[in-house]
Coordinates of C-alpha atoms and ligand atoms in Angstrom, one line a residue:
M259 CA 139.1 97.3 12.6
F260 CA 137.3 100.0 14.5
K261 CA 134.0 101.2 12.9
P262 CA 132.7 104.8 13.1
S263 CA 130.5 105.2 16.1
R264 CA 128.0 107.7 17.4
K265 CA 130.0 107.7 20.6
P266 CA 132.8 110.4 20.4
F267 CA 135.2 108.4 22.6
L268 CA 134.9 105.2 20.5
N269 CA 135.0 107.2 17.3
V270 CA 138.5 108.4 18.0
F271 CA 139.7 104.9 17.4
S272 CA 138.2 104.7 13.9
K273 CA 140.9 107.4 13.2
S274 CA 138.5 109.7 11.3
K275 CA 139.5 113.2 12.2
Q276 CA 137.2 114.6 15.0
S277 CA 137.4 116.9 17.9
P278 CA 138.5 115.3 21.2
P279 CA 136.2 113.5 23.7
I280 CA 136.8 114.2 27.3
W281 CA 136.8 112.3 30.6
F282 CA 139.1 112.2 33.7
M283 CA 141.0 109.4 35.4
R284 CA 139.5 109.1 38.9
Q285 CA 136.5 111.2 37.8
A286 CA 134.5 109.5 40.6
G287 CA 135.7 109.9 44.2
R288 CA 136.4 112.0 47.2
Y289 CA 136.4 115.4 45.6
L290 CA 132.7 115.0 45.1
P291 CA 130.6 115.7 48.3
E292 CA 127.9 113.2 47.0
Y293 CA 130.6 110.5 46.8
R294 CA 131.7 111.2 50.4
E295 CA 128.1 110.9 51.4
L296 CA 127.7 107.6 49.6
R297 CA 130.9 106.2 51.2
K298 CA 129.6 106.9 54.7
D299 CA 127.6 103.7 54.6
F300 CA 130.6 101.6 53.7
P301 CA 133.5 101.9 56.1
D302 CA 135.2 99.1 54.2
F303 CA 136.3 100.2 50.7
I304 CA 136.4 96.6 49.3
K305 CA 132.8 96.0 50.5
F306 CA 131.8 99.2 48.8
C307 CA 133.5 97.9 45.5
L308 CA 131.4 94.7 45.9
S309 CA 128.1 96.6 46.1
P310 CA 126.8 97.0 42.5
K311 CA 124.1 99.6 43.3
A312 CA 126.6 101.7 45.2
T313 CA 129.3 101.5 42.6
L314 CA 126.8 102.2 39.9
E315 CA 125.8 105.4 41.7
A316 CA 129.5 106.4 42.2
A317 CA 130.2 105.9 38.5
L318 CA 127.2 108.0 37.5
Q319 CA 127.8 110.9 39.9
P320 CA 130.4 112.7 37.8
L321 CA 128.2 112.4 34.7
R322 CA 125.3 114.1 36.4
R323 CA 127.6 117.1 37.0
F324 CA 129.6 117.2 33.8
P325 CA 128.9 116.3 30.2
L326 CA 131.7 113.7 29.9
D327 CA 132.1 111.2 27.1
V328 CA 133.1 108.2 29.2
A329 CA 131.6 106.5 32.3
I330 CA 134.3 104.4 33.9
L331 CA 133.4 101.4 36.0
F332 CA 133.7 102.2 39.7
S333 CA 136.0 99.6 41.3
D334 CA 139.8 99.4 42.1
I335 CA 142.7 97.6 40.5
L336 CA 143.2 95.8 43.9
I337 CA 139.9 94.0 43.6
L338 CA 141.8 91.3 41.6
P339 CA 144.2 90.4 44.5
F340 CA 141.1 90.3 46.7
A341 CA 139.4 87.9 44.2
L342 CA 142.6 85.8 44.4
G343 CA 142.1 85.4 48.1
Q344 CA 144.3 88.2 49.5
E345 CA 143.0 90.4 52.2
V346 CA 143.0 94.0 51.0
T347 CA 142.4 97.0 53.4
F348 CA 142.5 100.7 52.6
K349 CA 143.6 103.0 55.4
E350 CA 143.1 106.7 55.1
K351 CA 146.7 107.9 55.2
T352 CA 149.0 104.9 54.7
G353 CA 147.5 103.6 51.4
P354 CA 146.4 100.0 50.6
A355 CA 147.7 97.1 52.8
L356 CA 147.5 93.5 51.6
S357 CA 148.0 90.3 53.6
P358 CA 151.0 88.0 52.7
F359 CA 150.4 86.0 49.5
A360 CA 152.1 82.8 48.2
W361 CA 152.8 84.3 44.8
K362 CA 155.3 81.6 43.9
D363 CA 152.5 79.0 43.8
L364 CA 149.9 81.0 41.9
S365 CA 150.7 79.5 38.5
N366 CA 149.6 76.0 39.6
S367 CA 147.1 76.8 42.3
Y368 CA 144.5 79.3 40.9
D369 CA 140.9 78.5 40.2
L370 CA 139.7 80.8 37.4
S371 CA 136.0 80.1 37.7
Q372 CA 136.2 80.9 41.4
I373 CA 138.1 84.1 40.8
L374 CA 135.5 85.2 38.3
R375 CA 132.7 84.3 40.7
N376 CA 134.4 86.5 43.3
L377 CA 134.3 89.3 40.8
E378 CA 130.6 88.9 40.0
P379 CA 129.5 92.2 41.7
V380 CA 131.9 94.0 39.4
F381 CA 130.3 92.5 36.3
E382 CA 126.9 93.3 37.7
S383 CA 127.9 97.0 38.3
L384 CA 129.2 97.2 34.7
S385 CA 126.0 95.8 33.1
L386 CA 123.9 98.2 35.2
L387 CA 126.2 101.1 34.2
K388 CA 126.0 100.2 30.5
S389 CA 122.2 100.1 30.5
S390 CA 122.0 103.4 32.4
L391 CA 124.1 105.4 29.9
P392 CA 122.8 107.6 27.1
D393 CA 123.9 106.4 23.7
T394 CA 126.6 108.9 23.3
V395 CA 128.6 107.9 26.4
T396 CA 131.1 105.0 26.4
C397 CA 131.1 102.4 29.1
L398 CA 134.8 101.9 30.1
G399 CA 136.1 98.9 32.0
F400 CA 139.6 98.7 33.5
V401 CA 142.2 96.4 35.0
G402 CA 145.5 96.8 36.7
G403 CA 148.7 96.1 34.8
P404 CA 150.4 92.9 36.0
F405 CA 153.6 94.6 37.2
T406 CA 151.7 97.1 39.3
V407 CA 149.3 94.6 40.8
A408 CA 152.2 92.2 41.4
A409 CA 154.0 95.1 43.3
Y410 CA 151.0 95.5 45.6
M411 CA 150.6 91.7 46.1
I412 CA 154.3 91.1 46.9
E413 CA 155.1 94.2 48.9
N414 CA 151.9 94.1 50.9
A415 CA 152.3 97.9 51.6
L416 CA 154.2 99.6 48.8
T417 CA 157.8 100.8 49.5
R418 CA 158.4 104.2 48.0
D419 CA 160.8 102.9 45.3
L420 CA 159.3 99.4 45.0
H421 CA 162.7 97.9 46.1
T422 CA 161.0 94.8 47.7
V423 CA 159.3 93.6 44.6
K424 CA 162.2 94.6 42.3
S425 CA 164.8 92.7 44.5
I426 CA 162.7 89.6 44.4
A427 CA 162.2 89.9 40.7
F428 CA 166.0 90.2 40.1
E429 CA 166.8 87.4 42.5
D430 CA 164.2 84.9 41.2
P431 CA 163.6 86.0 37.6
V432 CA 162.1 82.7 36.4
R433 CA 159.4 82.5 39.1
F434 CA 158.7 86.2 39.0
Q435 CA 158.1 86.0 35.3
R436 CA 155.9 83.0 35.7
F437 CA 153.9 84.9 38.3
L438 CA 153.6 88.0 36.1
E439 CA 152.4 86.0 33.1
T440 CA 149.9 84.1 35.2
L441 CA 148.6 87.3 36.5
A442 CA 148.4 88.6 32.9
Y443 CA 146.4 85.6 31.9
I444 CA 144.0 85.9 34.8
T445 CA 143.7 89.7 34.1
A446 CA 142.9 88.9 30.5
Q447 CA 140.0 86.6 31.5
Y448 CA 138.8 89.3 33.9
A449 CA 139.0 91.9 31.1
L450 CA 137.1 89.6 28.7
T451 CA 134.3 89.1 31.3
Q452 CA 134.1 92.9 31.7
I453 CA 133.5 93.2 28.0
E454 CA 130.9 90.5 28.1
A455 CA 129.2 92.5 30.9
G456 CA 129.1 95.7 28.9
A457 CA 132.5 97.4 28.8
E458 CA 133.0 98.9 25.3
A459 CA 136.6 99.8 25.8
L460 CA 139.2 98.9 28.4
Q461 CA 142.0 100.8 30.1
I462 CA 145.0 99.1 31.7
F463 CA 146.5 101.0 34.7
D464 CA 150.1 100.0 35.0
S465 CA 150.7 103.0 37.2
W466 CA 154.1 102.0 38.7
A467 CA 155.8 100.8 35.5
G468 CA 157.9 103.9 35.6
H469 CA 160.0 102.1 38.3
I470 CA 161.0 99.3 35.8
P471 CA 164.7 99.4 34.7
E472 CA 165.2 99.6 30.9
S473 CA 166.7 96.1 30.8
R474 CA 163.4 94.7 32.2
M475 CA 160.8 96.6 30.2
K476 CA 160.2 93.7 27.9
D477 CA 159.7 91.1 30.6
W478 CA 157.9 93.1 33.2
F479 CA 155.9 95.5 31.1
Y480 CA 155.5 94.7 27.3
T481 CA 155.1 91.0 27.6
P482 CA 152.3 90.9 30.2
L483 CA 150.5 93.8 28.5
K484 CA 150.7 92.0 25.2
I485 CA 149.2 88.8 26.7
I486 CA 146.2 90.9 27.8
R487 CA 146.0 92.8 24.5
D488 CA 146.2 89.6 22.4
A489 CA 143.5 87.8 24.3
I490 CA 141.1 90.7 23.8
R491 CA 142.0 91.2 20.2
E492 CA 141.4 87.5 19.5
K493 CA 137.9 87.5 21.0
Y494 CA 136.8 91.2 20.6
P495 CA 138.8 92.8 17.8
A496 CA 136.6 95.9 17.9
V497 CA 137.2 96.8 21.6
P498 CA 140.0 99.4 22.0
V499 CA 142.5 99.0 24.8
L500 CA 144.3 102.0 26.3
G501 CA 147.5 101.9 28.4
Y502 CA 148.4 104.2 31.2
A503 CA 151.6 104.3 33.3
R504 CA 153.3 107.1 35.1
G505 CA 156.9 108.1 34.1
I506 CA 157.2 106.1 30.9
G507 CA 157.0 108.9 28.4
A508 CA 160.2 107.8 26.7
Y509 CA 158.7 104.4 26.0
G510 CA 155.4 105.6 24.6
E511 CA 156.1 104.5 21.0
D512 CA 157.4 101.0 22.2
L513 CA 154.3 100.6 24.4
I514 CA 152.2 100.8 21.2
T515 CA 154.3 98.9 18.8
K516 CA 155.4 96.1 21.2
T517 CA 152.0 95.4 22.8
G518 CA 149.5 96.3 20.2
L519 CA 147.6 98.7 22.5
D520 CA 145.5 101.2 20.8
A521 CA 146.1 104.3 22.9
F522 CA 148.9 105.8 24.9
S523 CA 147.7 107.6 28.0
F524 CA 150.6 109.8 28.8
D525 CA 151.8 112.0 31.6
Q526 CA 154.4 114.8 31.9
S527 CA 157.3 112.4 31.1
F528 CA 156.2 112.4 27.5
L529 CA 157.6 115.2 25.4
L530 CA 154.8 116.7 23.3
E531 CA 157.2 117.5 20.5
K532 CA 157.3 113.7 19.9
V533 CA 153.6 113.5 19.1
S534 CA 154.2 113.4 15.3
D535 CA 156.8 110.6 15.6
F536 CA 154.3 107.8 16.0
S537 CA 150.8 107.0 15.2
A538 CA 148.5 106.1 18.1
V539 CA 145.6 107.5 19.8
F540 CA 146.9 109.8 22.5
Q541 CA 145.2 110.5 25.9
G542 CA 146.3 113.0 28.5
N543 CA 147.9 115.1 30.0
L544 CA 146.6 118.1 31.9
D545 CA 148.2 118.3 35.3
P546 CA 145.3 117.7 37.8
T547 CA 146.9 120.2 40.2
L548 CA 145.5 122.9 38.0
L549 CA 142.0 121.7 39.0
I550 CA 142.6 122.4 42.7
K551 CA 142.6 126.2 42.8
P552 CA 141.7 128.8 40.2
S553 CA 144.6 129.4 37.9
H554 CA 144.9 131.2 34.6
F555 CA 147.1 128.3 33.4
L556 CA 144.2 125.9 33.5
L557 CA 142.5 127.0 30.2
K558 CA 145.9 128.0 28.7
E559 CA 147.1 124.4 29.2
A560 CA 143.9 123.0 27.9
E561 CA 144.2 125.2 24.8
R562 CA 147.8 124.2 24.3
L563 CA 146.9 120.5 24.4
L564 CA 144.0 121.0 21.9
Q565 CA 146.3 122.8 19.5
T566 CA 149.1 120.2 19.8
F567 CA 146.6 117.5 18.9
E568 CA 144.6 119.4 16.3
S569 CA 145.3 116.9 13.6
K570 CA 145.7 113.8 15.7
P571 CA 143.3 111.3 17.3
Y572 CA 143.2 112.6 20.8
I573 CA 141.2 112.1 24.1
F574 CA 141.4 115.0 26.6
N575 CA 142.3 113.7 30.1
V576 CA 144.6 114.3 33.0
S577 CA 148.2 113.1 33.6
Q578 CA 147.2 111.2 36.7
G579 CA 144.0 110.7 38.7
L580 CA 142.1 113.7 40.0
F581 CA 143.1 114.6 43.6
P582 CA 140.6 114.6 46.5
Q583 CA 141.3 118.4 46.8
T584 CA 139.9 119.0 43.3
D585 CA 137.3 121.8 42.9
P586 CA 134.3 120.4 41.1
D587 CA 133.5 123.9 39.7
L588 CA 136.9 124.0 38.0
V589 CA 136.2 120.6 36.5
S590 CA 133.0 122.0 35.2
S591 CA 134.6 125.1 33.6
L592 CA 137.3 122.9 32.0
V593 CA 134.8 120.5 30.5
G594 CA 132.7 123.5 29.2
F595 CA 135.8 125.0 27.7
V596 CA 136.9 121.8 25.9
R597 CA 133.4 121.2 24.6
S598 CA 133.1 124.8 23.4
Q599 CA 136.3 124.4 21.4
R600 CA 135.0 121.2 19.9
T601 CA 132.7 122.7 17.4
E602 CA 135.4 125.1 16.2
I603 CA 137.9 122.4 15.6
V604 CA 135.6 120.1 13.7
Ligands
CP3_740 O1 138.6 106.5 37.7 C1 137.6 106.2 38.4 O2 136.8 107.1 38.7 C2 137.3 104.8 38.7 C3 137.7 104.3 39.9 C4 139.2 103.9 40.3 C5 139.6 103.8 41.6 N1 140.9 103.3 41.6 C6 138.8 104.2 42.8 C7 139.4 104.4 44.1 C8 140.2 103.5 39.5 C9 140.4 103.4 37.9 C10 141.3 103.1 40.3 C11 142.6 102.6 39.9 C12 143.7 102.5 40.8 N2 143.7 102.1 42.1 C13 145.1 102.7 40.5 C14 145.6 103.1 39.1 C15 145.4 104.5 38.8 C16 146.3 105.4 39.6 O3 145.7 106.3 40.2 O4 147.5 105.3 39.5 C17 145.8 102.4 41.6 C18 147.4 102.5 41.8 C19 144.9 102.0 42.7 C20 145.3 101.6 44.1 C21 144.7 102.4 45.1 N3 143.3 102.5 45.3 C22 145.3 103.3 46.0 C23 146.8 103.6 46.0 C24 144.3 103.9 46.8 C25 144.5 104.8 48.0 C26 144.9 106.1 47.6 C27 143.7 107.0 47.3 O5 143.6 107.6 46.2 O6 142.8 107.0 48.1 C28 143.0 103.4 46.3 C29 141.7 103.7 46.9 C30 140.7 104.2 45.9 N4 140.4 103.7 44.7 C31 139.8 105.3 46.1 C32 139.0 105.4 45.0 C33 137.9 106.4 44.7 C34 139.7 106.1 47.4 C35 138.8 105.3 48.3 C36 138.0 106.2 49.2 O7 138.6 106.7 50.2 O8 136.8 106.4 48.9

């Protein structure tokens, strides 16, 4: 299904043994002074996300500093609620806040072509990005997982343990499921349009899925993700799709087998000793705290990961997005180290 490629990131999916490509979740952002400078012109984060030249610049900034194998679209998972008509604001300390939304009506009220028109600047940013990249770097698109996006849309400002969205989902399971599956369908169309614009692979960030009780994993997690995966496979079978969620290590194998996703982006909740139990492309899981201050654990951890995955298809990454406190020089040393190990492993 996946053909060998000149791009190290894409080549992992053709399952030929190779040394690991490297990139970081949230590799663009506030830890880079040049990003903070760029943001100064855009007090409103959503307006920033809707400015293709600015988001192109934000996506390219980390690549100018570090020899990474992936350039990820600069946007946010909450751009979709915005495109659905919800007001989305980002406040410095309290996190995102969304206006109330009539989620129960979404399945019979949405206008797909209007939604995709609202997302036009995202597609423009992606096609600019694709055409700016050297032919070894992969252009990665992304979407939010339906459960995570639904949590933001329904809770407006997230409760710590997501009790608002979960209570609603338990009380009104039929309507909640319809909402999730409608969101999954819209997300799939959004993902397909990203591929048309230039995305060569796609990552689904279902960051809060770790809050889902076991009895609801199928309905709230696997089913919506499978809707997205199936839609992409049907139209673009050669485009790999990666799945990320925090705290779902125990479900890693099911995530792959029940949804058809191609890679499991894991965090510390996944036991490394289980690596040989299932076949998938793995991505992760350096703790990004190690990139805040110099620590002798940084390269030791990197080495441990490289050794664990020596004979597996593997993408070097972090267990969650880089923190704003990240030291860019440590990122640089880490990328240099992983790259220097590459030639030895091959
Ligand atoms: O990885 C990248 O470099 C691409 C850009 C990207 C952003 N958000 C930019 C951003 C990606 C892939 C995301 C995904 C995202 N957004 C997730 C899933 C990944 C994860 O970290 O769990 C989630 C849950 C969101 C929602 C979101 N967006 C939150 C909770 C916040 C505020 C907290 C924070 O980190 O500031 C945002 C804002 C946001 N998205 C920023 C960036 C660079 C910070 C905005 C700024 O102040 O410049």
